[in-house]
PDB file of C-alpha atoms in Angstrom:
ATOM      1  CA  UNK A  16      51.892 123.009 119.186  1.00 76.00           C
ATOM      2  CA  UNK A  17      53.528 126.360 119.708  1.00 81.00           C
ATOM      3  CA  UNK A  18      50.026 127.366 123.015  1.00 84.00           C
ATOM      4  CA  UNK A  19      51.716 123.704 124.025  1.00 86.00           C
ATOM      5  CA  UNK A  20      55.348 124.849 124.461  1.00 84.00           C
ATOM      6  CA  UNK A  21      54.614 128.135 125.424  1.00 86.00           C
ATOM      7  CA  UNK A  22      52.413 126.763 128.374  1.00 86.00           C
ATOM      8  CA  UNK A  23      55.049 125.017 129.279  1.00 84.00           C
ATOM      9  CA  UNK A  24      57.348 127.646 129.763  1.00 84.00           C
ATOM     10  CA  UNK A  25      58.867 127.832 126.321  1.00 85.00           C
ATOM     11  CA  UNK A  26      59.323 130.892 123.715  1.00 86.00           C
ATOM     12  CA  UNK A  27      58.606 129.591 120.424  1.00 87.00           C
ATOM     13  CA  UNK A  28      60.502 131.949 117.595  1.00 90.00           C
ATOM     14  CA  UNK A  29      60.481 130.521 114.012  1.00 89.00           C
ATOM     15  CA  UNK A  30      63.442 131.560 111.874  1.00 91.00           C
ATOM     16  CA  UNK A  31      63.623 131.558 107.939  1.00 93.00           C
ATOM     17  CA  UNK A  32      66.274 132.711 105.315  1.00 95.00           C
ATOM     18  CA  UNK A  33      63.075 134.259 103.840  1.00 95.00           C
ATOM     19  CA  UNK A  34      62.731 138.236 103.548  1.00 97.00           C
ATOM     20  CA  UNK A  35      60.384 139.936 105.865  1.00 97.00           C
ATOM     21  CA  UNK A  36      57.622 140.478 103.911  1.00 98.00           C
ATOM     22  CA  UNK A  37      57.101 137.214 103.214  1.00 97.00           C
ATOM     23  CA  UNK A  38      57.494 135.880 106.560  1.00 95.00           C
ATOM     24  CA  UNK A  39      55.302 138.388 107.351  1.00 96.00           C
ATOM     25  CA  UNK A  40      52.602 136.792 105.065  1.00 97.00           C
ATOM     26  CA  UNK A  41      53.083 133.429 105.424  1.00 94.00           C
ATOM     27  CA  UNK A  42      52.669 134.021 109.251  1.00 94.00           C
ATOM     28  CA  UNK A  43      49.273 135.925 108.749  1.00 96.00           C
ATOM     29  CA  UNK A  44      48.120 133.441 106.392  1.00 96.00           C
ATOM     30  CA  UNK A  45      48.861 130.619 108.721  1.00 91.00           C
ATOM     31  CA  UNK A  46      47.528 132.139 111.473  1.00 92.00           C
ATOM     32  CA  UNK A  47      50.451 132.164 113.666  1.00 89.00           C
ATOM     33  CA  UNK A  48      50.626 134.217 116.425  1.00 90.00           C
ATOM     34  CA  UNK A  49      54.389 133.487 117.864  1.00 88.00           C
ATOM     35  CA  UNK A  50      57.479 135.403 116.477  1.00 91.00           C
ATOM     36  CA  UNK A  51      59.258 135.183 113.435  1.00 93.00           C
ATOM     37  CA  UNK A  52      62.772 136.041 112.458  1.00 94.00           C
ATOM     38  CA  UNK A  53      64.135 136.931 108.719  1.00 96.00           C
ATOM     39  CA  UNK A  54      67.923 135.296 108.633  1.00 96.00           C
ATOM     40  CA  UNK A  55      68.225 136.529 105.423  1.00 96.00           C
ATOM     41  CA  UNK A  56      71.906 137.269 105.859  1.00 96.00           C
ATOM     42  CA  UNK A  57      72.127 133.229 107.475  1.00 96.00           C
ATOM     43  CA  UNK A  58      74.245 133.826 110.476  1.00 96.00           C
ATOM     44  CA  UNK A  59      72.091 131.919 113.258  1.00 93.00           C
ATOM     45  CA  UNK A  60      71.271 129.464 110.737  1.00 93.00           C
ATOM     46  CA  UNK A  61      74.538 128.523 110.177  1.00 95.00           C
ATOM     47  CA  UNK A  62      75.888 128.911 113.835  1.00 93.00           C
ATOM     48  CA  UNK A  63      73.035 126.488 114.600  1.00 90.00           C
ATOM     49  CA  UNK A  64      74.575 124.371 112.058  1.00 91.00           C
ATOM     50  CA  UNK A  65      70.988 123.618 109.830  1.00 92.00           C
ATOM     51  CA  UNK A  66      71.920 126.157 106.765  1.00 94.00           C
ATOM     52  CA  UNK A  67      71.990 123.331 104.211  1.00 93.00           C
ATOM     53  CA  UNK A  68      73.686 125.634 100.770  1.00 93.00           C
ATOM     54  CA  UNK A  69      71.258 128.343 100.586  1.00 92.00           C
ATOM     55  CA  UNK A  70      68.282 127.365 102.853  1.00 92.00           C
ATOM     56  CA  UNK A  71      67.949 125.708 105.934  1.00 90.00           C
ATOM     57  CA  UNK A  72      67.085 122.421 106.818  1.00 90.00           C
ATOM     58  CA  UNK A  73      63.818 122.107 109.320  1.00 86.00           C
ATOM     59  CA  UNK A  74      64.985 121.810 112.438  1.00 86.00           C
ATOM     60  CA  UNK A  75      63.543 122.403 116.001  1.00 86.00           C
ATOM     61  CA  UNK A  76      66.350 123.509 118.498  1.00 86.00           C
ATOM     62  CA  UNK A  77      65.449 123.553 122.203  1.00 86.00           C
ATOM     63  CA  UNK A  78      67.766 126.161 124.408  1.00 86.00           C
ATOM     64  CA  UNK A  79      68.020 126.953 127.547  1.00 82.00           C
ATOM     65  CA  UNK A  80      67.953 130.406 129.525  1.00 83.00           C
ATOM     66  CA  UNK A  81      71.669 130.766 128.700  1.00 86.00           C
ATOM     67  CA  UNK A  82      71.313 130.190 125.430  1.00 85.00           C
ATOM     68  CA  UNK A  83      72.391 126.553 125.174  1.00 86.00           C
ATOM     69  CA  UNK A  84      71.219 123.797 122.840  1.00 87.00           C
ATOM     70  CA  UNK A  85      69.405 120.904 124.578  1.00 85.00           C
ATOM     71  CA  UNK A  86      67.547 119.261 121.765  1.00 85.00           C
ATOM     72  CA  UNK A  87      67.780 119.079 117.822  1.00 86.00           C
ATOM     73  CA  UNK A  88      65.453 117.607 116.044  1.00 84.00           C
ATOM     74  CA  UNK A  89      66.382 117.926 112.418  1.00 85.00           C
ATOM     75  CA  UNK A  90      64.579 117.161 108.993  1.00 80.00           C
ATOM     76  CA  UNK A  91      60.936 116.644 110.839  1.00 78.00           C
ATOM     77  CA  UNK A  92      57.867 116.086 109.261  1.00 77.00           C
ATOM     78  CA  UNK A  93      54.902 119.129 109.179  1.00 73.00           C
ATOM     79  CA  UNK A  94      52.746 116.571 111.290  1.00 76.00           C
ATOM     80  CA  UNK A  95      56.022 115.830 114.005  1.00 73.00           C
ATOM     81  CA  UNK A  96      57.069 119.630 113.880  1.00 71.00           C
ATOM     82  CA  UNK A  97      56.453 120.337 117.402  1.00 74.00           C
ATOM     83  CA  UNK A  98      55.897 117.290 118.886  1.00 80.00           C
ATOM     84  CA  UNK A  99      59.453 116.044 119.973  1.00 81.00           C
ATOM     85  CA  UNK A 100      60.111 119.623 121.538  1.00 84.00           C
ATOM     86  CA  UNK A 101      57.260 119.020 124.135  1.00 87.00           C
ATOM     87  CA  UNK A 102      58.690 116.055 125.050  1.00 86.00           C
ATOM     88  CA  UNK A 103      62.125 117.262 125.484  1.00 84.00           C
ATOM     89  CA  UNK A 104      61.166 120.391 127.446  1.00 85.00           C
ATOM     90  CA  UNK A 105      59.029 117.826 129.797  1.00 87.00           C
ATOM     91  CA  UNK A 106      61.979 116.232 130.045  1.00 86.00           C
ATOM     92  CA  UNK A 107      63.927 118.473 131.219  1.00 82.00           C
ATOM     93  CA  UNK A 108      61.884 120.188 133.463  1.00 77.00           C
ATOM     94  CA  UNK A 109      61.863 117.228 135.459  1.00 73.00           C
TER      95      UNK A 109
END
């Protein structure tokens, strides 16, 4: 999903309340090959509004350029993670 968005244009950045180091291994055992970010402190989870007491809730936020939200999806399954985002970025490319 993440080659999908980032063909289309998108930068795909996955952000945890988890340390580095195990970001850091979760990402190489997945595979992953986009960016992750350690909000171990919570700030841009809870200015995003999806820090849920001390974890976050899965959520995929679309933003623009500037910085602006232009989709939520919140609470999404594994197999939907993704999926809404490339709709909503084809949307508004159009």
């Amino acid at each position: 999903m993440a080659q999908e968005l980032e063909t289309l244009g998108a930068k795909v950045v996955a952000v945890s309340v988890d340390p580095v180091a195990a970001l850091a291994a979760f990402r190489t055992r997945q595979g992953y090959t986009f960016a992750f970010l350690s909000d171990e402190e919570r700030r841009l989870s809870t200015y995003y509004g999806v820090l849920e007491g001390t974890s976050c809730r899965r959520a995929d936020l679309l933003l623009d350029p500037d910085g602006v939200v232009r989709h939520v999806a919140l609470d999404i399954s594994l197999s939907q993670h993704g999926k809404d985002m490339v709709e909503a970025l084809r949307k508004a490319r159009r």
